[in-house]
mmCIF file of C-alpha atoms in Angstrom:
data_model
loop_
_atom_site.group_PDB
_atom_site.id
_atom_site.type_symbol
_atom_site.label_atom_id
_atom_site.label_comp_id
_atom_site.label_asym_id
_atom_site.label_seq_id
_atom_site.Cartn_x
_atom_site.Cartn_y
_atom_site.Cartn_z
ATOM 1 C CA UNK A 899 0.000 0.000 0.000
ATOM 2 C CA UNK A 900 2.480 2.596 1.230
ATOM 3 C CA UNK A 901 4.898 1.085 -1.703
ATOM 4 C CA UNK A 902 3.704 3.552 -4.550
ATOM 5 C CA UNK A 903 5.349 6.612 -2.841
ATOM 6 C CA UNK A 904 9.247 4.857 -2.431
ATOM 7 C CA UNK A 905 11.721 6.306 -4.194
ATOM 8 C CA UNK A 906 9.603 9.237 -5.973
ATOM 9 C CA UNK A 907 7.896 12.274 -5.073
ATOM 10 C CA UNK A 908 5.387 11.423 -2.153
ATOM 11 C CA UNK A 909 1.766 11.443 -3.177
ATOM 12 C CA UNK A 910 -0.214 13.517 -0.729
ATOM 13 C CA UNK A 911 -3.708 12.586 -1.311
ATOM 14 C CA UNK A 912 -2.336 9.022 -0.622
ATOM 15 C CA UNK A 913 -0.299 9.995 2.282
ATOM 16 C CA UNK A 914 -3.621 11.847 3.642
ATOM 17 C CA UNK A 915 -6.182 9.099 2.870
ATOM 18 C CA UNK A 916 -3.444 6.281 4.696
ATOM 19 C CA UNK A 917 -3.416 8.161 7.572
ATOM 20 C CA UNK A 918 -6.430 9.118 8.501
ATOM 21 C CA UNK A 919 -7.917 5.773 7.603
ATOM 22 C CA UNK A 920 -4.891 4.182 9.896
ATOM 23 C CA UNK A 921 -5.866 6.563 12.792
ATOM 24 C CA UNK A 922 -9.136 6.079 12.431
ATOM 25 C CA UNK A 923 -8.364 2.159 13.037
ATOM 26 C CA UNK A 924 -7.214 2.372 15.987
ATOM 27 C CA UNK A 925 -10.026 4.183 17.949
ATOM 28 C CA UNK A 926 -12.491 2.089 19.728
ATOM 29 C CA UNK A 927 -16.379 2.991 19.771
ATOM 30 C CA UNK A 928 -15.856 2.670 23.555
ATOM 31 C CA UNK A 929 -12.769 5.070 23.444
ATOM 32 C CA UNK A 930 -14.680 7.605 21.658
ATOM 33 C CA UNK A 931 -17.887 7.167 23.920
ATOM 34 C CA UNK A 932 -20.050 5.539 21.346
ATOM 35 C CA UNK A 933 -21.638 2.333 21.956
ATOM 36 C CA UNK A 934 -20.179 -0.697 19.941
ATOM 37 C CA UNK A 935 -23.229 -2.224 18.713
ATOM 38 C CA UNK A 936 -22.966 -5.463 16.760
ATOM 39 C CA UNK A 937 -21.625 -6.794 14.046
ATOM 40 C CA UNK A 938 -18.952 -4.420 13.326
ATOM 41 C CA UNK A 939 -17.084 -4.981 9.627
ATOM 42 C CA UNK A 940 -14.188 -2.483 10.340
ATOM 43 C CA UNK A 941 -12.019 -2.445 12.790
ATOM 44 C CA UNK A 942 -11.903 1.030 15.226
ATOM 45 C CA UNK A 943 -14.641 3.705 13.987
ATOM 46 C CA UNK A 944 -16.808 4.051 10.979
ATOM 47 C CA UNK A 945 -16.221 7.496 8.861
ATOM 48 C CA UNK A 946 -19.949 8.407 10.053
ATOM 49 C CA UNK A 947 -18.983 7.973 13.519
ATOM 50 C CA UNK A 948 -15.879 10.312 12.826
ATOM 51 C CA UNK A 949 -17.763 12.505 10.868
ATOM 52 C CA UNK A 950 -20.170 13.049 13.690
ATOM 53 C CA UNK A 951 -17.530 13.249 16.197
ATOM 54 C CA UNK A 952 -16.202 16.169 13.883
ATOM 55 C CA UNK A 953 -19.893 18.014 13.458
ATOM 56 C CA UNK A 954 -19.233 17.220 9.742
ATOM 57 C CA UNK A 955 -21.368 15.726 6.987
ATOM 58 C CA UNK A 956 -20.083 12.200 5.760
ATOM 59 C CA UNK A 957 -19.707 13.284 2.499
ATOM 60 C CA UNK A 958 -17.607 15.483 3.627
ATOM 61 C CA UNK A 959 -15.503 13.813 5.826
ATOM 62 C CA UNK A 960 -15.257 10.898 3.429
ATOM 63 C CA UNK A 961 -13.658 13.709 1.018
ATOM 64 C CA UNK A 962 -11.232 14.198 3.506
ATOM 65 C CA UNK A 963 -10.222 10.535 3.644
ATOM 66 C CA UNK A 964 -10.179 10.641 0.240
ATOM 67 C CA UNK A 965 -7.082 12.878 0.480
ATOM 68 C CA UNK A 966 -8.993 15.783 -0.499
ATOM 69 C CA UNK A 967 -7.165 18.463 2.448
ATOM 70 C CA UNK A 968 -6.844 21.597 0.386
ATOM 71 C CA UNK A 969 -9.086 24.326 1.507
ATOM 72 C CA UNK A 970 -9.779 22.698 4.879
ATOM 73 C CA UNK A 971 -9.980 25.155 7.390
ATOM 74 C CA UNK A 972 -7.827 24.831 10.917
ATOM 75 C CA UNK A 973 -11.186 24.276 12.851
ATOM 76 C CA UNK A 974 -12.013 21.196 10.870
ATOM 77 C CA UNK A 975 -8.571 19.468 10.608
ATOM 78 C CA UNK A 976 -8.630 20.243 14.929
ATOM 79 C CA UNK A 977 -11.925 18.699 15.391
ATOM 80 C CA UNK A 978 -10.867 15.711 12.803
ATOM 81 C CA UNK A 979 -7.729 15.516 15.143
ATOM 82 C CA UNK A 980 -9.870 15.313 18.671
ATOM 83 C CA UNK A 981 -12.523 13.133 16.842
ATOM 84 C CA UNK A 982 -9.382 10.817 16.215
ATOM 85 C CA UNK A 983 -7.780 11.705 19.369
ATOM 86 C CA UNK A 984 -4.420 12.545 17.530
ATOM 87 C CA UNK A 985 -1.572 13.154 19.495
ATOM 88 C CA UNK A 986 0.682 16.075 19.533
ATOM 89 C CA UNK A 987 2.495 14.456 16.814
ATOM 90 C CA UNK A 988 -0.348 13.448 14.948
ATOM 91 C CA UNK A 989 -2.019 16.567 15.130
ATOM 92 C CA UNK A 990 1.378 18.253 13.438
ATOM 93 C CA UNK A 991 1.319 15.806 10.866
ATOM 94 C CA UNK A 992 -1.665 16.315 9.992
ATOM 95 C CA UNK A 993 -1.328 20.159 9.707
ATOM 96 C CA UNK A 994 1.543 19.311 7.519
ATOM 97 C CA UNK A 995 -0.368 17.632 5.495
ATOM 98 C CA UNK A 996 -2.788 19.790 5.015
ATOM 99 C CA UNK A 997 -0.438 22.267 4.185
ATOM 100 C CA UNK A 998 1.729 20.179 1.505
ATOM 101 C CA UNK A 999 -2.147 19.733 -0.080
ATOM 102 C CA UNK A 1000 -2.243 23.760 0.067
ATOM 103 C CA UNK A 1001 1.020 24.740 -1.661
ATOM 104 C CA UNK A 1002 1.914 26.809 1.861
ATOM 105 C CA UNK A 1003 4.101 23.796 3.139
ATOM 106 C CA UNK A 1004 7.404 25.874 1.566
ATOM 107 C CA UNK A 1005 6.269 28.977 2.255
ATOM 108 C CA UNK A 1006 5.550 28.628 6.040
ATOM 109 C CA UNK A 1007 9.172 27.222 6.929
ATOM 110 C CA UNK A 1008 12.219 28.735 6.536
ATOM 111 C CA UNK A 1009 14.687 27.329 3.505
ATOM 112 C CA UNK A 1010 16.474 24.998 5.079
ATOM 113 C CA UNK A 1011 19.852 22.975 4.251
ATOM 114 C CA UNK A 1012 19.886 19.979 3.876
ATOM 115 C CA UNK A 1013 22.005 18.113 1.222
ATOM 116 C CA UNK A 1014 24.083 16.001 3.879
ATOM 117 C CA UNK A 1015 27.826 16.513 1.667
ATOM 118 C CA UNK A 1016 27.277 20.088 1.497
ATOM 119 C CA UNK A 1017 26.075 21.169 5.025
ATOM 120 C CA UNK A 1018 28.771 22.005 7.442
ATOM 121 C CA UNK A 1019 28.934 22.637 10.992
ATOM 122 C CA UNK A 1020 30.086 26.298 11.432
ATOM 123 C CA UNK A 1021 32.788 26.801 13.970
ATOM 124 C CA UNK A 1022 30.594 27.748 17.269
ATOM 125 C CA UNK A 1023 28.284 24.565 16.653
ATOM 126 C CA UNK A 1024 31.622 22.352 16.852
ATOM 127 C CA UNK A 1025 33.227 23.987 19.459
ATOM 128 C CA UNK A 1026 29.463 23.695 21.621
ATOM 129 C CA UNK A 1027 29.903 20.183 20.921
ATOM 130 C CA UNK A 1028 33.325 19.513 22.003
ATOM 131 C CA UNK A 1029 32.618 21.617 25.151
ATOM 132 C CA UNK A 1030 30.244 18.149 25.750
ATOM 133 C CA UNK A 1031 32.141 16.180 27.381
ATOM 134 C CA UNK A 1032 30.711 13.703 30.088
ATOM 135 C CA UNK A 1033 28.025 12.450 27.514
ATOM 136 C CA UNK A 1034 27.789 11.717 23.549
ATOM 137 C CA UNK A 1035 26.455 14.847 21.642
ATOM 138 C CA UNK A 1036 25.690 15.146 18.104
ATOM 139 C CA UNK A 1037 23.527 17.000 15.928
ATOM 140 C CA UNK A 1038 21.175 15.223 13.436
ATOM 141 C CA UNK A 1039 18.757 15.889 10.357
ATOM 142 C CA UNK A 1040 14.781 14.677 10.020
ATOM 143 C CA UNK A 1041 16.495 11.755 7.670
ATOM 144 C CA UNK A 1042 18.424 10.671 10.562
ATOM 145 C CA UNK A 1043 21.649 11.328 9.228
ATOM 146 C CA UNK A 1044 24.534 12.367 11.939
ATOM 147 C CA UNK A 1045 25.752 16.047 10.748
ATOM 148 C CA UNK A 1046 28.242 17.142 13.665
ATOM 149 C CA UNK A 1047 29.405 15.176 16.508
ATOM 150 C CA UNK A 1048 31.748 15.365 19.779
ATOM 151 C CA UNK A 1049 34.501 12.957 20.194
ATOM 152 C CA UNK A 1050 32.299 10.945 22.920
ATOM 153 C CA UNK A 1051 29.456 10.458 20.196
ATOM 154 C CA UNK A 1052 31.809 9.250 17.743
ATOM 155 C CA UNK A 1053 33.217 6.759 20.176
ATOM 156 C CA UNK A 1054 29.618 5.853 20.858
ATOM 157 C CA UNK A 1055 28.535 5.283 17.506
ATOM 158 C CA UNK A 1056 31.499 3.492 16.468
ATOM 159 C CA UNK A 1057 29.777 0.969 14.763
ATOM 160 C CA UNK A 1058 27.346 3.291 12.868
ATOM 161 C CA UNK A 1059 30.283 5.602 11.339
ATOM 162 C CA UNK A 1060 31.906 1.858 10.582
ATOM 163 C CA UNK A 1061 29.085 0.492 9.087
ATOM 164 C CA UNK A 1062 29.881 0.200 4.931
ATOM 165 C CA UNK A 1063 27.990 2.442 3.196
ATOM 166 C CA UNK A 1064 26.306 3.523 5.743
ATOM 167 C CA UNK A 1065 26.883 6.900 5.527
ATOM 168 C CA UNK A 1066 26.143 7.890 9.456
ATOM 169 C CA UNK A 1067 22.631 7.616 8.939
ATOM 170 C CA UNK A 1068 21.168 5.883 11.875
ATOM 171 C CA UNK A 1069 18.259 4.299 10.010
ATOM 172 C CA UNK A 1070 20.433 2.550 7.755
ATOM 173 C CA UNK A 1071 22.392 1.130 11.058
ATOM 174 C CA UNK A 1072 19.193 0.067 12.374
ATOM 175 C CA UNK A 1073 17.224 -1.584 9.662
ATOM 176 C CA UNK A 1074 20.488 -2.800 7.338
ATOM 177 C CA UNK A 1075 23.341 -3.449 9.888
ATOM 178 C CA UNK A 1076 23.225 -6.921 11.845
ATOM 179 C CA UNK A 1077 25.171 -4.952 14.420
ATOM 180 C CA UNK A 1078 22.419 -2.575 15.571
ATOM 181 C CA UNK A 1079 20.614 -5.912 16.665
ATOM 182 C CA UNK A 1080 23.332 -5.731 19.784
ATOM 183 C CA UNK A 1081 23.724 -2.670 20.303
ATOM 184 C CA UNK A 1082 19.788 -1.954 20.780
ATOM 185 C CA UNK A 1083 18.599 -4.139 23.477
ATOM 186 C CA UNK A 1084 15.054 -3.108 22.857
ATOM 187 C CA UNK A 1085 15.806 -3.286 19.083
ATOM 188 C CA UNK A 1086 11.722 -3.127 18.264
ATOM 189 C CA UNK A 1087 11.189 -0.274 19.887
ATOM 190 C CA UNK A 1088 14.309 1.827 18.641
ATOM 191 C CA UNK A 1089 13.090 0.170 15.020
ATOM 192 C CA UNK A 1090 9.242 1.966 16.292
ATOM 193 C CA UNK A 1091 10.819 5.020 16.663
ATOM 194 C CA UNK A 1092 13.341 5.595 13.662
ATOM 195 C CA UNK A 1093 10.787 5.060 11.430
ATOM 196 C CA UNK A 1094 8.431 7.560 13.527
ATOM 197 C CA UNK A 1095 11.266 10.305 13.118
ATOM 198 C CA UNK A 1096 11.357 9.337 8.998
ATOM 199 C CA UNK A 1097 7.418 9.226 8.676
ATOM 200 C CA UNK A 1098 7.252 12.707 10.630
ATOM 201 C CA UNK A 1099 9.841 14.329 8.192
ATOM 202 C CA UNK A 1100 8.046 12.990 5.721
ATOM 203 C CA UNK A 1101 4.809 15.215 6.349
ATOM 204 C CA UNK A 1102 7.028 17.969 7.201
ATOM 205 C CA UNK A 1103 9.252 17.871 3.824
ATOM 206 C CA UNK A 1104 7.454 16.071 1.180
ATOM 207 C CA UNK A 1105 9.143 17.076 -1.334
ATOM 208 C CA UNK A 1106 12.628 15.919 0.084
ATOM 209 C CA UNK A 1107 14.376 13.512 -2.310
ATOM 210 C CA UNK A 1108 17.119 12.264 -0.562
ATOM 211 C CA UNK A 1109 14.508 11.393 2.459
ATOM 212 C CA UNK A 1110 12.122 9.636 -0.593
ATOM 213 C CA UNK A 1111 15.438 7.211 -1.554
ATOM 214 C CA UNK A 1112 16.397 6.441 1.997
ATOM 215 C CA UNK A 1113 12.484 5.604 2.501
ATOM 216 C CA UNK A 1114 13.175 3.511 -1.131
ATOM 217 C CA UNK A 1115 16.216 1.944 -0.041
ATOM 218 C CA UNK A 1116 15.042 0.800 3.261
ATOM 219 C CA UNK A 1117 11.516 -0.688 2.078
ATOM 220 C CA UNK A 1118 13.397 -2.656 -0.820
ATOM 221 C CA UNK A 1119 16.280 -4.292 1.935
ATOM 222 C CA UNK A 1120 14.062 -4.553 5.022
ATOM 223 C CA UNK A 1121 10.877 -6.003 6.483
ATOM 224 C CA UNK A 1122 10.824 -4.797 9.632
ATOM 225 C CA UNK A 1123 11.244 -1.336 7.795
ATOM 226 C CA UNK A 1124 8.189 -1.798 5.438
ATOM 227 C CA UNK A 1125 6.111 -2.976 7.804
ATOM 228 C CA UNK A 1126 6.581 0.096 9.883
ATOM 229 C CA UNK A 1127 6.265 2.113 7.757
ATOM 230 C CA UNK A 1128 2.863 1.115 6.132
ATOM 231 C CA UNK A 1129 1.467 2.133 10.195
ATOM 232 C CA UNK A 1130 1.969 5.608 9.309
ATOM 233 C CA UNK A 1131 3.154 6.443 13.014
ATOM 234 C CA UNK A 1132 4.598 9.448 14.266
ATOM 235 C CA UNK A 1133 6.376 10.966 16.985
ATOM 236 C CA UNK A 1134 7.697 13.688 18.740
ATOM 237 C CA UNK A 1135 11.548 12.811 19.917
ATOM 238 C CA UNK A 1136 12.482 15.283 22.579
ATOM 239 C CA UNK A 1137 13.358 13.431 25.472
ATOM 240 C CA UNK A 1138 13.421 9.749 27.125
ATOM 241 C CA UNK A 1139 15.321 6.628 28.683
ATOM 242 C CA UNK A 1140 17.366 4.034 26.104
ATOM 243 C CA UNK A 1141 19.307 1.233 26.634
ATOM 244 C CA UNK A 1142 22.305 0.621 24.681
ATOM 245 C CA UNK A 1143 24.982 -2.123 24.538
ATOM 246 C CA UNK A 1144 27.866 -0.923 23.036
ATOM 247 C CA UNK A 1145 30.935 -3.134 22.483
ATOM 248 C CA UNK A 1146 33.870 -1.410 24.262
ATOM 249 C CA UNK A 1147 32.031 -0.724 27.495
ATOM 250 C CA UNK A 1148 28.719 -3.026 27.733
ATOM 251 C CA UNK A 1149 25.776 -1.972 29.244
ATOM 252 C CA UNK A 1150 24.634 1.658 29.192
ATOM 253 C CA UNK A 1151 20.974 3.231 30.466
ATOM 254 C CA UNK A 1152 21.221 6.757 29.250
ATOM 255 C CA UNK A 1153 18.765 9.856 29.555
ATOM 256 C CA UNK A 1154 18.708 11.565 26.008
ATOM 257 C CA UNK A 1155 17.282 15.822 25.538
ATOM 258 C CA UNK A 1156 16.626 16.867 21.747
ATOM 259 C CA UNK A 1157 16.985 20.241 21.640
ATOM 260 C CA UNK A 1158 15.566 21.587 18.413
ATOM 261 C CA UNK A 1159 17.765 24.447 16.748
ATOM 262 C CA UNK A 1160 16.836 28.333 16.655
ATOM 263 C CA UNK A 1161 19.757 28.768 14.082
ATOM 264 C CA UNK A 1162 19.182 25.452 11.911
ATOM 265 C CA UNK A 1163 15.506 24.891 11.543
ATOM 266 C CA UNK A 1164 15.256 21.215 11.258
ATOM 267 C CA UNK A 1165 18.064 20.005 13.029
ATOM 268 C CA UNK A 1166 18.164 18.492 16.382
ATOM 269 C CA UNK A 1167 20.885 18.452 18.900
ATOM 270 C CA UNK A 1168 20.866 15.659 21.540
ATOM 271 C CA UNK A 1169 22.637 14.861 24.100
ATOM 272 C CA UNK A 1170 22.828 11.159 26.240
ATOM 273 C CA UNK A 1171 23.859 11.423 29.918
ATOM 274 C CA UNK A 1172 23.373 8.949 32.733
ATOM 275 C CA UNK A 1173 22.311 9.048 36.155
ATOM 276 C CA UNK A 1174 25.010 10.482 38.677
ATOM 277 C CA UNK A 1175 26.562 7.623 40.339
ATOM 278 C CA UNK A 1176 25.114 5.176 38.307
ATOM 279 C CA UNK A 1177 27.055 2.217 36.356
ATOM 280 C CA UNK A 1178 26.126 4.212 33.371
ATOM 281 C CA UNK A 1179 28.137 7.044 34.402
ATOM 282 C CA UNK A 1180 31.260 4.873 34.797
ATOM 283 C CA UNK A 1181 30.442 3.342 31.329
ATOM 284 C CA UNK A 1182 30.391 6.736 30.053
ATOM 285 C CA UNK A 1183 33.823 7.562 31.823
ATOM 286 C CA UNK A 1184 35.651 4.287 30.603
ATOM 287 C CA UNK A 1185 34.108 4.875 26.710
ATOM 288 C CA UNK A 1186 35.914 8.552 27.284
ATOM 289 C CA UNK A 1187 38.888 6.800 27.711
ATOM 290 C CA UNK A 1188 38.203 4.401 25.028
ATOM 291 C CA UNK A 1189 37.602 7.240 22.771
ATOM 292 C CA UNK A 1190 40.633 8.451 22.495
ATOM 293 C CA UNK A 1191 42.274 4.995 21.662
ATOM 294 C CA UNK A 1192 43.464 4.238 17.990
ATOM 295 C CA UNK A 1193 40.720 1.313 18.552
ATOM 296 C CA UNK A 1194 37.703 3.489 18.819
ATOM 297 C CA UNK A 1195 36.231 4.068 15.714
ATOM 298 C CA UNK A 1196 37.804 0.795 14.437
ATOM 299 C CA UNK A 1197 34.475 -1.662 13.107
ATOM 300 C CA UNK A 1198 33.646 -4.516 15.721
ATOM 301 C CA UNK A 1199 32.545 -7.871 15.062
ATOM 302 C CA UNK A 1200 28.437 -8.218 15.203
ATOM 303 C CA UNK A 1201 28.753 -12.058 17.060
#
């Protein structure tokens, strides 16, 4: 279903009518207050239910599921979004959506660069980062590719910068590398959420080609990335607990802040630190010193 958009310029009446209909899947009768009643052919609610939810006609909210967005006004697309009880996330995506269906989607962000070879970190941003030091720090794009990074990051994602091909893009470590397997623990849920961040971008840039071949690339080599990314889920990514296993220093539980940037729209620092006194804070110490061993950006076995 999702396939006809990889690699090419994403369809947004698609893109609309996939995620509303997805949404709308996964809201219960009894979640929205409205009895079940019996014999029910689609799962979650029915587009009159929605559309009643909404205070709109069917007609016109089938339109909308259609993929038919352009002209809707804000109140609609918010009372579509509580009808569906949209998230923050969802509720931007949506908007963004709406907006792509508009033409306003260019005009209502600031130009932005993004062509991985040619950006640069300017002087200040690098120096910032290298002022990091008790935790990894590195600043990343909506395709999930690693633009700037202190030494500690680099240590940390070793395997990522080692990875052939790879390119430091962190999907492509997740969904195409055998070695993310160890180095996520919870490897399902960090799959869950890099293909949130990609499926967010997408709304936000649709007309980003390099993010439409990564999105190619990773549906035609994996799975687990196709899969997720027919759900049409999105997130916000600003701040959280992971577990990592990396393989100079083991175990690691680390708090992580993205910090979107004022001076880069679309870029997102982030910074990992562990609890003081924790056995993640000595891991951290020991993969400081590890960092600045000829060994540490040298690629590691995936056994």
């Amino acid at each position: 279903m999702a396939c006809r958009t990889y690699g090419r310029r994403v369809d947004n009446q698609e893109e609309v009518r996939e995620f509303l209909t997805s949404r709308r899947a996964k809201i219960t009768p009894e979640q929205a207050g409205l009895p079940a009643g019996p014999r029910r052919r689609v799962p979650g609610l029915r587009r009159s239910e929605v559309a009643a939810l909404a205070d709109v006609s069917v007609e016109y909210y089938a339109k909308l599921e259609r993929g038919n967005l352009a002209g809707v006004s804000p109140a609609v697309l918010e009372a579509v979004a509580r009808s569906l009880r949209l998230d923050d996330a969802e509720r931007a995506h949506l908007l963004h959506l709406a907006q792509a269906a508009d033409g306003t989607d260019a005009l209502t962000r600031p130009r932005r660069r993004r062509t991985k070879d040619q950006w640069k970190p300017h002087r200040s941003l690098q120096w910032t980062l290298d002022a990091i030091t008790a935790g990894p720090a590195f600043v990343r794009n909506g395709r999930m590719d690693v633009l700037a990074a202190n030494q500690l990051a680099r240590a940390f994602y070793a395997d990522v910068y080692a990875s052939p091909h790879n390119q430091a893009n962190l999907a492509r470590f997740q969904f195409l590398d055998p070695a993310s397997r160890r180095f996520y623990p919870d490897w399902d849920l960090a799959a869950d959420v890099a293909v949130a961040i990609l499926r967010t971008e997408a709304g936000r840039n649709p007309h980003d080609k390099d993010l439409h071949d990564l999105v190619g690339e990773l549906s035609t080599r994996s799975d687990a990335f196709r899969t997720r990314w027919g759900a049409h889920n999105v997130r916000h990514h600003g701040t959280g607990t992971k577990r990592f296993h990396h393989p100079a220093v083991g175990e690691l539980t680390l708090a992580y802040e993205g910090l979107e940037m004022a001076a880069e729209p679309g870029l997102t620092l982030t910074v990992y630190t562990a609890e003081p006194g924790s056995p993640s804070e000595e891991g951290l110490r020991l993969l400081a010193s590890w960092a600045a061993t000829p060994q540490a950006l040298a690629p590691h076995s995936s056994d």
